[in-house]
Coordinates of C-alpha atoms in Angstrom, one line a residue:
Chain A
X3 CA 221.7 83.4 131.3
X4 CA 221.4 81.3 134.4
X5 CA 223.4 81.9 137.3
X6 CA 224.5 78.5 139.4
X7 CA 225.6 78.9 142.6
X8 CA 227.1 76.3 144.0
X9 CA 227.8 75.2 147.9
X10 CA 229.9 71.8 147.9
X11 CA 230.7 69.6 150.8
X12 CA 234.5 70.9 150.8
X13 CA 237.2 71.1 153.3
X14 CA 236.8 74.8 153.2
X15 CA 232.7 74.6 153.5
X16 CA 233.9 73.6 157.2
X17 CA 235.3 77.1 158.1
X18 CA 231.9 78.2 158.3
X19 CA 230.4 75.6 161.0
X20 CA 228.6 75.4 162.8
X21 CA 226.4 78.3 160.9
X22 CA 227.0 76.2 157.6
X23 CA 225.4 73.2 158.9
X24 CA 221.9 73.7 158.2
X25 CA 222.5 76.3 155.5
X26 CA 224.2 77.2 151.9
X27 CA 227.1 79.4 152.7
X28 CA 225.3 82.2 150.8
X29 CA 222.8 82.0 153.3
X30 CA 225.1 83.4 155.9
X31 CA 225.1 87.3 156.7
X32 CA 227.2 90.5 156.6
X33 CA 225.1 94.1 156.8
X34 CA 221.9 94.3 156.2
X35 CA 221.0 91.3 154.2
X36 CA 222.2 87.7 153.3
X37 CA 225.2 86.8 150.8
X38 CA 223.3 85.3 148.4
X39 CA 221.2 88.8 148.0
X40 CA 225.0 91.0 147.6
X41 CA 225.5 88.4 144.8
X42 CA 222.0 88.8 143.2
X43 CA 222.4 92.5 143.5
X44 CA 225.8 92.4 141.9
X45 CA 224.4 90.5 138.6
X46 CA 221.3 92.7 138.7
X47 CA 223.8 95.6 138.0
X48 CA 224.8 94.1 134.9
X49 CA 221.9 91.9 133.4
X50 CA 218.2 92.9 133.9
X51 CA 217.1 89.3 134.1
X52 CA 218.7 85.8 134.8
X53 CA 217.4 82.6 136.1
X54 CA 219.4 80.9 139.8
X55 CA 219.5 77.4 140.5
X56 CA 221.4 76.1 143.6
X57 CA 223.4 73.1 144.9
X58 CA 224.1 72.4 148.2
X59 CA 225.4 69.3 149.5
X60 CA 222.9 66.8 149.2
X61 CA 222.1 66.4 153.1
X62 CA 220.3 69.6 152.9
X63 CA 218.9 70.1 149.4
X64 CA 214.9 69.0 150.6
X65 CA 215.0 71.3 153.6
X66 CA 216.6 73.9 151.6
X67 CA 213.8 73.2 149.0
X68 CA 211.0 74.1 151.8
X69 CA 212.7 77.9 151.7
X70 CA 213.5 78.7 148.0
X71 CA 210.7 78.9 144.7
X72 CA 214.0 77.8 142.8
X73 CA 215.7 74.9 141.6
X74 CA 217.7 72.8 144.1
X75 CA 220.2 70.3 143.0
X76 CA 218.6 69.6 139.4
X77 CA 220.9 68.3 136.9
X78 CA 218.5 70.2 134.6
X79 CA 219.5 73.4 135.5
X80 CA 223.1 72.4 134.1
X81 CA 222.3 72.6 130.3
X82 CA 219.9 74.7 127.8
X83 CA 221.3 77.8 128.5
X84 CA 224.8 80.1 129.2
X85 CA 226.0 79.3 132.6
X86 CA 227.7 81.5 135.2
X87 CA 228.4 78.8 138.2
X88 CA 229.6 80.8 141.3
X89 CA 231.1 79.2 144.6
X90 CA 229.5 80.1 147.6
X91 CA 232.5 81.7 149.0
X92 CA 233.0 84.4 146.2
X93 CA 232.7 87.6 147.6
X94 CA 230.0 90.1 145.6
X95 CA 231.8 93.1 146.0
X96 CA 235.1 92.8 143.6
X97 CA 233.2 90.1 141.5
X98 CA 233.1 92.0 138.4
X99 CA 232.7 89.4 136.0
X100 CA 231.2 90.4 132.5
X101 CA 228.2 87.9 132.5
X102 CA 228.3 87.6 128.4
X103 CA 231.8 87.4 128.8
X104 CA 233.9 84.5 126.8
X105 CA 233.8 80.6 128.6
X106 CA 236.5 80.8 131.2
X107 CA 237.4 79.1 134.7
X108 CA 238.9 80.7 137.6
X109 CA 239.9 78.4 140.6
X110 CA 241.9 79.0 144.1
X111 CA 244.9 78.2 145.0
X112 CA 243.7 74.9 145.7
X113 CA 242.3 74.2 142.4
X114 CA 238.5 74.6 143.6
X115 CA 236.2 76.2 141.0
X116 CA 235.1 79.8 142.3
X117 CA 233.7 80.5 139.2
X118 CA 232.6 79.4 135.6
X119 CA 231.7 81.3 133.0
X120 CA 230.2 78.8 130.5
X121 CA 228.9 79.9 127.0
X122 CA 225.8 77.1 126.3
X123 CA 228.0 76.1 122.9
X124 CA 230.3 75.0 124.8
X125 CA 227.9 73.2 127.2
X126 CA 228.1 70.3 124.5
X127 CA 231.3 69.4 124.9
X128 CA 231.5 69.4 129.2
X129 CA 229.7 67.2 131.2
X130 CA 226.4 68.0 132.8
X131 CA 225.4 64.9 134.5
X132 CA 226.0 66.4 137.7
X133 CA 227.6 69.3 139.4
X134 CA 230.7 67.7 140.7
X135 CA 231.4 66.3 136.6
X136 CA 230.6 69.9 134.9
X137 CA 232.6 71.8 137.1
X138 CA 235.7 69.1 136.5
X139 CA 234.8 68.9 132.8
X140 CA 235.0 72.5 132.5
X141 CA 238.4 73.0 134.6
X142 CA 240.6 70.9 132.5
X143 CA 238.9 72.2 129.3
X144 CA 238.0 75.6 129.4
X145 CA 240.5 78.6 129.0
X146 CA 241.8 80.1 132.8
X147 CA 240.4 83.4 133.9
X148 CA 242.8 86.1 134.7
X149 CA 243.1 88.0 137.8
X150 CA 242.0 87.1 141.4
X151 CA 238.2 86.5 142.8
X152 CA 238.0 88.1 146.6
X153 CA 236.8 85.5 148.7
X154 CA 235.3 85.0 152.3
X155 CA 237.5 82.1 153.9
X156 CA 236.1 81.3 157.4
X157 CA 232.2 82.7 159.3
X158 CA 234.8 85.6 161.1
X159 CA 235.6 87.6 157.9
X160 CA 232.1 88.0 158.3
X161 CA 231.7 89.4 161.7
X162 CA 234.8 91.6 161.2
X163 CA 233.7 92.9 157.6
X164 CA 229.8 93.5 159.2
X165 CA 230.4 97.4 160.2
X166 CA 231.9 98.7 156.9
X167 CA 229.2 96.2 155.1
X168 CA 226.4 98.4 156.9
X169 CA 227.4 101.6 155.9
X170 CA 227.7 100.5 152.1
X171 CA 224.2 98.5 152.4
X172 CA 222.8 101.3 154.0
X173 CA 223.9 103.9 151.1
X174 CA 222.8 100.9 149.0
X175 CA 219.3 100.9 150.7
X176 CA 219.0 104.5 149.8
X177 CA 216.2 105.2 152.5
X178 CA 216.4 107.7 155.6
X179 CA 213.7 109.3 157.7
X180 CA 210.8 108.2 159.8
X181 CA 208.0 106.4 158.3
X182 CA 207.3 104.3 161.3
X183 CA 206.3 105.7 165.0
X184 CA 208.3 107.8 167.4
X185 CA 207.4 108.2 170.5
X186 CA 208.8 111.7 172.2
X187 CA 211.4 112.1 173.8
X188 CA 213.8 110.5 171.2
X189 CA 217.2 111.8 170.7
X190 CA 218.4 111.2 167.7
X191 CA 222.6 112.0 167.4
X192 CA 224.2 112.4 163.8
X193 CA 222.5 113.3 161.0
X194 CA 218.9 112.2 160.5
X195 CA 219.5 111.5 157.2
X196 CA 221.8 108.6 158.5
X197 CA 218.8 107.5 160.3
X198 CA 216.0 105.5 158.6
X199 CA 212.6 104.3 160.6
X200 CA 210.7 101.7 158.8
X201 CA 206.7 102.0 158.4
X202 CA 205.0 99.8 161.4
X203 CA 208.2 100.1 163.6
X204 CA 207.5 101.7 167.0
X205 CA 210.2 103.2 168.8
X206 CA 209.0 104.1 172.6
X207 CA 210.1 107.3 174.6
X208 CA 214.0 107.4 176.0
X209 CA 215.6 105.5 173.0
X210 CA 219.2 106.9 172.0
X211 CA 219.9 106.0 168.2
X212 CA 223.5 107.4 168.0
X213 CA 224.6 107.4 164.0
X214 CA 227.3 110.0 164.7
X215 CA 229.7 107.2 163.8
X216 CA 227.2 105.4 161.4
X217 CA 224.0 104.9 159.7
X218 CA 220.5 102.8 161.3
X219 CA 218.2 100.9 159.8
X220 CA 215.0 100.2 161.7
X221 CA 213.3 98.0 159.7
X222 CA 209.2 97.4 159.5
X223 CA 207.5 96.2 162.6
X224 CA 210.7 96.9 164.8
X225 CA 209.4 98.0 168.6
X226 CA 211.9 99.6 170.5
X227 CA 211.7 99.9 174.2
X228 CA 212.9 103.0 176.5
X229 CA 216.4 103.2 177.9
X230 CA 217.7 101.4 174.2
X231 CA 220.8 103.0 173.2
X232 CA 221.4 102.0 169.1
X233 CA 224.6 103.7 167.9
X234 CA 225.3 103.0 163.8
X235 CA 226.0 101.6 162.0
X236 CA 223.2 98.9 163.4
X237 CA 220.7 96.8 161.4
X238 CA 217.7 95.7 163.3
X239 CA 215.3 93.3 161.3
X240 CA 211.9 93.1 160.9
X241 CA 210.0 92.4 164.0
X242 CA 212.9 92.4 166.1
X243 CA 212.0 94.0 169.7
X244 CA 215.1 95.5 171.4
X245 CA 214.6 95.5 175.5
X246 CA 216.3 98.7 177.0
X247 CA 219.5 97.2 174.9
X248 CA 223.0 98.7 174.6
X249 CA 223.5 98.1 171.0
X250 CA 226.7 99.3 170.5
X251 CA 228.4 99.9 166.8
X252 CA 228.3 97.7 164.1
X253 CA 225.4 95.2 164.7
X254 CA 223.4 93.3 162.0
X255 CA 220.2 91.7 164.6
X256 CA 217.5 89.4 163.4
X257 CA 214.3 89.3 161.9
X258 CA 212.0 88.3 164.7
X259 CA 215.0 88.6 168.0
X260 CA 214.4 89.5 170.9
X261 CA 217.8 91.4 172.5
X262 CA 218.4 93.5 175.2
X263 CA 221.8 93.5 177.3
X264 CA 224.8 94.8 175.6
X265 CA 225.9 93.7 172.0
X266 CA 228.5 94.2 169.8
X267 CA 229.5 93.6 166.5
X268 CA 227.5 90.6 166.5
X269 CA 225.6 89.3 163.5
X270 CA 222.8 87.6 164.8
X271 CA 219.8 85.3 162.5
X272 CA 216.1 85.0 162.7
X273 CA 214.0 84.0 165.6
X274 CA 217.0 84.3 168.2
X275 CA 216.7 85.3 171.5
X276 CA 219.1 87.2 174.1
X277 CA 216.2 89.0 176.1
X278 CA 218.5 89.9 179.1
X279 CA 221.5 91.2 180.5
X280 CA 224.6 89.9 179.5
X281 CA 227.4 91.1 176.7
X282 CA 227.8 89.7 173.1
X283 CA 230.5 91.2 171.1
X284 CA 231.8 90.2 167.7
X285 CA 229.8 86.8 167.8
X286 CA 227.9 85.0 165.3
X287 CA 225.1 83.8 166.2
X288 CA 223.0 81.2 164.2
X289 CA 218.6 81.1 164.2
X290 CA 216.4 79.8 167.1
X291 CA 219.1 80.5 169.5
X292 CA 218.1 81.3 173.1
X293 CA 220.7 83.0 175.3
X294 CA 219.6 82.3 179.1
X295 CA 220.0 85.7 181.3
X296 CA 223.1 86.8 181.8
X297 CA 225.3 84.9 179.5
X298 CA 228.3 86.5 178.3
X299 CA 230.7 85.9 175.8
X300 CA 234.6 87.3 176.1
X301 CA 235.7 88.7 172.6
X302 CA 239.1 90.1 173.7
X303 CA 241.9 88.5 175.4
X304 CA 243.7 90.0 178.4
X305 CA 247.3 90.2 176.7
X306 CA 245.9 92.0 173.7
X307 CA 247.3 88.8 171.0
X308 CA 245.0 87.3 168.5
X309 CA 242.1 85.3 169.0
X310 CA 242.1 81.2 167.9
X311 CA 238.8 79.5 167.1
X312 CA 239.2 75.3 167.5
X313 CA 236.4 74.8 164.8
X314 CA 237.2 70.7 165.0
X315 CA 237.7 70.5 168.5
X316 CA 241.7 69.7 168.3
X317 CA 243.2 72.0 166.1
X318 CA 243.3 76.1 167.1
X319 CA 242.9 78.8 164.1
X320 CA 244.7 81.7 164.3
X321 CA 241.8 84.4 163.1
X322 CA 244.3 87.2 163.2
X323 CA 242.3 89.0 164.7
X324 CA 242.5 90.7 168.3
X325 CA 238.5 90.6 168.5
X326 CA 236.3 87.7 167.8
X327 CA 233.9 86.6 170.3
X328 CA 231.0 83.3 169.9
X329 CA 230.1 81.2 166.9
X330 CA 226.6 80.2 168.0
X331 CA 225.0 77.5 166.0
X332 CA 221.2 77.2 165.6
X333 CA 219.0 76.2 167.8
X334 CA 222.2 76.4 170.7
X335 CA 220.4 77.3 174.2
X336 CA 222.4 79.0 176.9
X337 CA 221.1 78.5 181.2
X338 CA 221.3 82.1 183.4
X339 CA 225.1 82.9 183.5
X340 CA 227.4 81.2 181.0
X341 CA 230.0 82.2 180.3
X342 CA 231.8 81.8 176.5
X343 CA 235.8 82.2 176.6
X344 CA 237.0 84.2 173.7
X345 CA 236.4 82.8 170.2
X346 CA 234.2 79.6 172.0
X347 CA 232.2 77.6 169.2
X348 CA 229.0 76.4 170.2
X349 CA 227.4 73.8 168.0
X350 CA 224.8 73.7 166.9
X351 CA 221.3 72.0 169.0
X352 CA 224.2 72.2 171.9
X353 CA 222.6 72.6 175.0
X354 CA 224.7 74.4 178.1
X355 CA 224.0 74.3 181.4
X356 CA 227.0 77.3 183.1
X357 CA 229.6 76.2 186.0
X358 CA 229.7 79.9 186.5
X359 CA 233.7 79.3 185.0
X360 CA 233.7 80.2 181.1
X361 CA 233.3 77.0 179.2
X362 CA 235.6 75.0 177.0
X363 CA 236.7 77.0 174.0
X364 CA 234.5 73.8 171.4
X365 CA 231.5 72.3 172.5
X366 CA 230.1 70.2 170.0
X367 CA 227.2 70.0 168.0
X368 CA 224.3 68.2 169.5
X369 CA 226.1 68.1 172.7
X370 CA 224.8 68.5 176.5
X371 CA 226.9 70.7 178.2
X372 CA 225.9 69.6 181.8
X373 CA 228.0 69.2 185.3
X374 CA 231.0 71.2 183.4
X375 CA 231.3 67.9 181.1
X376 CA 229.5 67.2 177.7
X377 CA 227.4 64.5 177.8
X378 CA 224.7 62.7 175.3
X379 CA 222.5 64.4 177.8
X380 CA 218.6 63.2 176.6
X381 CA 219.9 62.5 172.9
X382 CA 218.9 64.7 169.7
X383 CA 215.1 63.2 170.4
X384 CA 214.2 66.1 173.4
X385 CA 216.3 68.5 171.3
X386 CA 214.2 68.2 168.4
X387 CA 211.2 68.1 171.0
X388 CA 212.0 71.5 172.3
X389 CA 213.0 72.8 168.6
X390 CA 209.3 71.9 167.5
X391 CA 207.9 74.0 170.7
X392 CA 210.1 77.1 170.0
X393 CA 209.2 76.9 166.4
X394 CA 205.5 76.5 166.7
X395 CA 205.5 79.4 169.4
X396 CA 206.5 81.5 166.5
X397 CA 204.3 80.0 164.1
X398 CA 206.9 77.9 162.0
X399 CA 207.1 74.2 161.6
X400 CA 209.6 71.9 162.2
X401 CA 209.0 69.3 158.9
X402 CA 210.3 66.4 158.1
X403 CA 212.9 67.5 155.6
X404 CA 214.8 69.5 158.7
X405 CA 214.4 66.8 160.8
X406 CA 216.4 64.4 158.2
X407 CA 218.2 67.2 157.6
X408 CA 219.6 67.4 161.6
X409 CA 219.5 63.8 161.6
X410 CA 222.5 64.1 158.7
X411 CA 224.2 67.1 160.7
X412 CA 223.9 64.8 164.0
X413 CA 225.3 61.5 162.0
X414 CA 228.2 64.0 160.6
X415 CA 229.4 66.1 163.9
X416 CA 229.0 62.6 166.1
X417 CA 233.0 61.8 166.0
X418 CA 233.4 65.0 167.2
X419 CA 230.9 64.6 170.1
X420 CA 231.7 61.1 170.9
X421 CA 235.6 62.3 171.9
X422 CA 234.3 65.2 174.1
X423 CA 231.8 63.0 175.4
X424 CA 234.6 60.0 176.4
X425 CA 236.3 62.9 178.1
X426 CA 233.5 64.5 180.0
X427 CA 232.8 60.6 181.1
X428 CA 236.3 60.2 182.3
X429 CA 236.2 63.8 184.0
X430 CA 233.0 62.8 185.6
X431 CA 234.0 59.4 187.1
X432 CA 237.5 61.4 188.3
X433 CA 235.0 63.0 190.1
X434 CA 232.9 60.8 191.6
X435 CA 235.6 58.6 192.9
X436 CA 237.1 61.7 194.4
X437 CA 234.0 61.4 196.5
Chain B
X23 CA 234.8 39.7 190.1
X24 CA 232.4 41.8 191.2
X25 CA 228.6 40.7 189.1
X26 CA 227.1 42.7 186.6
X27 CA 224.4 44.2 189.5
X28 CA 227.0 44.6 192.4
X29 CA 228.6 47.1 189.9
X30 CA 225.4 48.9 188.6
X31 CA 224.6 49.2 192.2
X32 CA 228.1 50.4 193.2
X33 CA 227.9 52.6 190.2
X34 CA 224.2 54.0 191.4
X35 CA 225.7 54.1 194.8
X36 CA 228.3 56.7 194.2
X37 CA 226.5 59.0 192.0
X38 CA 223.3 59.2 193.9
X39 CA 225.3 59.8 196.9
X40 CA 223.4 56.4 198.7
X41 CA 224.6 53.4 200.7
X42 CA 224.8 50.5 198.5
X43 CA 222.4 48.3 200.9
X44 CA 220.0 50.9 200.4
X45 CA 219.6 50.0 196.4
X46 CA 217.4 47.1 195.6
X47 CA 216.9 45.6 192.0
X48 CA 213.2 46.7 192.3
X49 CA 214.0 50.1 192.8
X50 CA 213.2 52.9 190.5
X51 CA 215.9 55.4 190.0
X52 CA 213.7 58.3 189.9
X53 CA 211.1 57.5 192.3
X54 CA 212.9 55.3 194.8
X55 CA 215.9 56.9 194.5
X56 CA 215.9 60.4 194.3
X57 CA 217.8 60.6 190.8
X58 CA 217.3 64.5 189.4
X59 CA 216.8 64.3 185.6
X60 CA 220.9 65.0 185.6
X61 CA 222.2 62.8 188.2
X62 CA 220.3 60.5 185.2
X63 CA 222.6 61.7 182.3
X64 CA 225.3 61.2 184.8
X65 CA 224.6 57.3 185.5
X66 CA 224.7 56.8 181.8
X67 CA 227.8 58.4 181.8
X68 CA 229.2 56.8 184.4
X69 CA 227.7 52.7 183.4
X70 CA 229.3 53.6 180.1
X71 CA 232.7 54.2 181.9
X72 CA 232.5 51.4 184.3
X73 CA 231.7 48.9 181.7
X74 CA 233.9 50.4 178.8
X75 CA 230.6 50.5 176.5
X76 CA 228.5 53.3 174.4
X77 CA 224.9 52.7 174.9
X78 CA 221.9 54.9 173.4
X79 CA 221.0 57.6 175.6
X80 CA 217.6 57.3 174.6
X81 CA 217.2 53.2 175.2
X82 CA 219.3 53.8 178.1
X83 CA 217.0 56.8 179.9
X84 CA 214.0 54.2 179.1
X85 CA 215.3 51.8 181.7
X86 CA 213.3 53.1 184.9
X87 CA 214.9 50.8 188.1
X88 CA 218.0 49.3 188.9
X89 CA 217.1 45.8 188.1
X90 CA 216.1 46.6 183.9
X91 CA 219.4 48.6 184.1
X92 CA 221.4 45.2 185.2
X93 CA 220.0 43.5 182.3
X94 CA 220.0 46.2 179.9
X95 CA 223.7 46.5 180.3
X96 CA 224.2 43.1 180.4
X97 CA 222.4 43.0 176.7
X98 CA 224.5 45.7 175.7
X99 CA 228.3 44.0 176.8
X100 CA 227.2 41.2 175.1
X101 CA 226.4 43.3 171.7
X102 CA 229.5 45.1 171.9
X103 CA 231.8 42.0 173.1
X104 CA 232.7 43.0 176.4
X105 CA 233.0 40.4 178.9
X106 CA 231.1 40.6 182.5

């Protein structure tokens, strides 16, 4: 069997900018590991081997290429064997498809595949030229699947599913203990079987981990730095180095970050860095992100209602949620003391310089957030500059196949910019004549 | 109505905080006239809003003095149909 998952350029797909930019959907996070691994896992419950090929919209499929041993976006990988093609959005827990079951289609209420079960026989009579053609082949001549398929619908379900998705990756994980280093005096609240240490992870004197309320996992190469305070359920990935952090409940934090300050309920990717004071709390926040010293983002408003996200730049979205602090795209860099207003996107490459007020709720992608305007700033040309310095000072490359890959992103989120850009321009020369 | 290089230099003027007389077509932005690497992004804002035009930031930041930026903008109504 071959499992197909499948990440297409949708209206939906949008709901998870800007972290779906420069990723498949299934490369997103809740817990301790990625989407795509919850889905493996799942099928690995049920079928001791199967092969996975991806597509993702075309923009991305070389970079994605440069990260994956497996097939990207080959036609090929649509015949010669029984198919299960998932959407990126289906949610691994409650997908309890029978992988030899029957051919069968279930869509949403929109009439989007989530998934396809498709037996190879009947490969013959759908059409595998591409993607796009099997999966419309398949709707209007394979039987409907009963019953419902749990999905994630925007990058918030995410941050507000994280602490519950912990504790059961956690239990999944099956570890506890120390195998790494700890340096006494560590106090360790809970049970210490709710507490696992990872071999090569070095936790210093004066760390708190707290799992009274929730399991910890330190994972390998981990250091840990006094006056830390980690209550569970936490995640901290490999290499990560926490700075005399308050890590409150409910974080999921790198590999390779760098956090101290106070977070919470944040999921945060590789290779980020908030390595000062400052509070995050139920944010998202992307890879290669630097978050300048004291930069704070507000995940609660003062009159207790529910927090809207403006993911286009016009049009609010009601998360239903009382708490939901920053989306952070990659590669977004913060100056000392900004200041995000509750449920603020910040696209991705953005670049913010603080007014010391909290910024607009949407600054786009690729913008420069400078004078309390967005601007074009230096263009996408010293963004990349500085994204090939912090990537080599970590020992990663910046290829070719990202740089088309941003240069898409940057072509795609440019309507959005060039309004906020006519407005900061017009706010600007207000200014200046005011002078 | 005002020439092409009476507005840049009115334009230059008031974000660089300077006296118009004081601005010469010779003179480099940076250099001559004090502009901090923002107070740059901010007179490519601010030509693009006199002259109603969208230029490349990164042709644009290329232009080092007043004069180059007359006829730089001057190029770019012409591409883009706006009369000066």
């Amino acid at each position: 069997m071959r499992l197909i998952l499948v990440d297409r350029l949708t209206e939906k797909r949008f709901h998870f900018y800007p972290l779906a930019l420069s990723r498949p959907v299934w490369e997103l996070r809740c817990g301790m590991t990625s989407l795509l691994d919850k889905l493996l896992d799942r099928l690995f419950d049920r079928l001791e081997t199967f092969e996975v090929a991806y597509f993702v919209p075309p923009y991305m499929a070389d970079a994605y290429r440069e990260s994956t041993s497996r097939s990207v976006n080959d036609p090929a990988s649509l015949r010669g064997d029984d198919l299960l093609v998932v959407d990126a959005r289906v949610k691994a827990a409650g997908f309890d498809v029978e992988p030899a079951g029957p051919s069968q289609v279930a869509v949403d209420a929109d009439g989007e595949v989530l998934y396809a079960q498709i037996a190879r026989a009947d490969l013959e009579k759908l059409n595998t030229e591409s993607i796009d053609a099997l999966l419309d082949s398949a709707k209007g001549l394979l039987p409907s699947a009963e019953g419902s398929v749990p999905v994630w619908s925007y990058t918030w379900d995410l941050i507000l599913a994280n602490p519950e998705q912990l504790v059961a990756d956690f239990a999944a994980a099956g570890r506890c203990g120390v195998e790494g280093t700890v340096e006494e005096p560590v106090a360790i609240r809970g049970s210490k079987k709710d507490v696992y240490v990872a071999p090569g992870a070095l936790i210093h004197p004066m760390v708190v981990l707290d799992a009274a309320a929730g399991p910890i996992y330190i994972d390998e190469d981990v250091e840990i730095h006094p006056f830390t305070r980690v209550e569970g359920p936490c995640y901290v990935g490999k290499k990560s180095i926490l700075l005399g952090a308050k890590c409150r409940e409910g974080n999921s934090i790198g590999p390779m970050c760098r956090i101290g300050g106070e977070v919470e309920e944040s999921i945060i990717h590789g290779y980020s860095n908030k390595y000062h004071d400052g509070f995050l709390g139920h944010a998202y926040v992307g890879e290669w992100v630097n978050l300048g010293a004291l930069t704070t983002n507000s995940d609660l408003k003062n009159d207790y209602s529910t927090v809207s996200v403006t993911l286009d730049g016009k049009q609010p979205v009601d998360t239903g949620s009382t708490k939901v602090g920053a989306l952070i795209g990659d590669h977004a860099k913060t100056s000392i003391g900004t200041l995000f207003n509750t449920g603020a996107y910040i696209g991705a490459m953005a670049l913010i310089a603080a007014t010391g007020k909290p910024l607009p709720k949407h600054i786009p992608s690729f913008a420069w957030f400078l004078e309390g305007v967005v601007t074009k700033g230096f263009g996408k040309g010293k963004l990349y500059e500085t994204a090939r310095t912090a990537m080599g000072r970590r020992g990663r490359e910046w290829t070719e196949a990202q740089e088309a890959m941003w240069n898409e992103v940057f072509n795609m989120t440019k309507p959005v910019r060039s309004e906020a850009v006519k407005r900061g321009r017009r706010l600007l020369a207000a200014g200046k004549f005011a002078h | 109505m005002a020439t092409v290089q009476e507005r840049v230099v009115a334009v230059t003027a008031r974000v660089l905080q300077l006296d118009p007389s004081e601005i010469k077509p010779e003179y480099t932005f940076t250099v001559d006239l004090g502009a901090e690497s923002v107070q740059s992004v901010e007179l490519v804002a601010m030509f693009e809003e006199e002259f109603g035009i969208e230029m490349d930031e990164d042709a644009a930041l290329a232009v080092t003095n007043v004069g180059d930026a007359v006829a730089f903008i001057t190029k770019v109504c012409q591409e883009q149909g706006v009369e000066v």
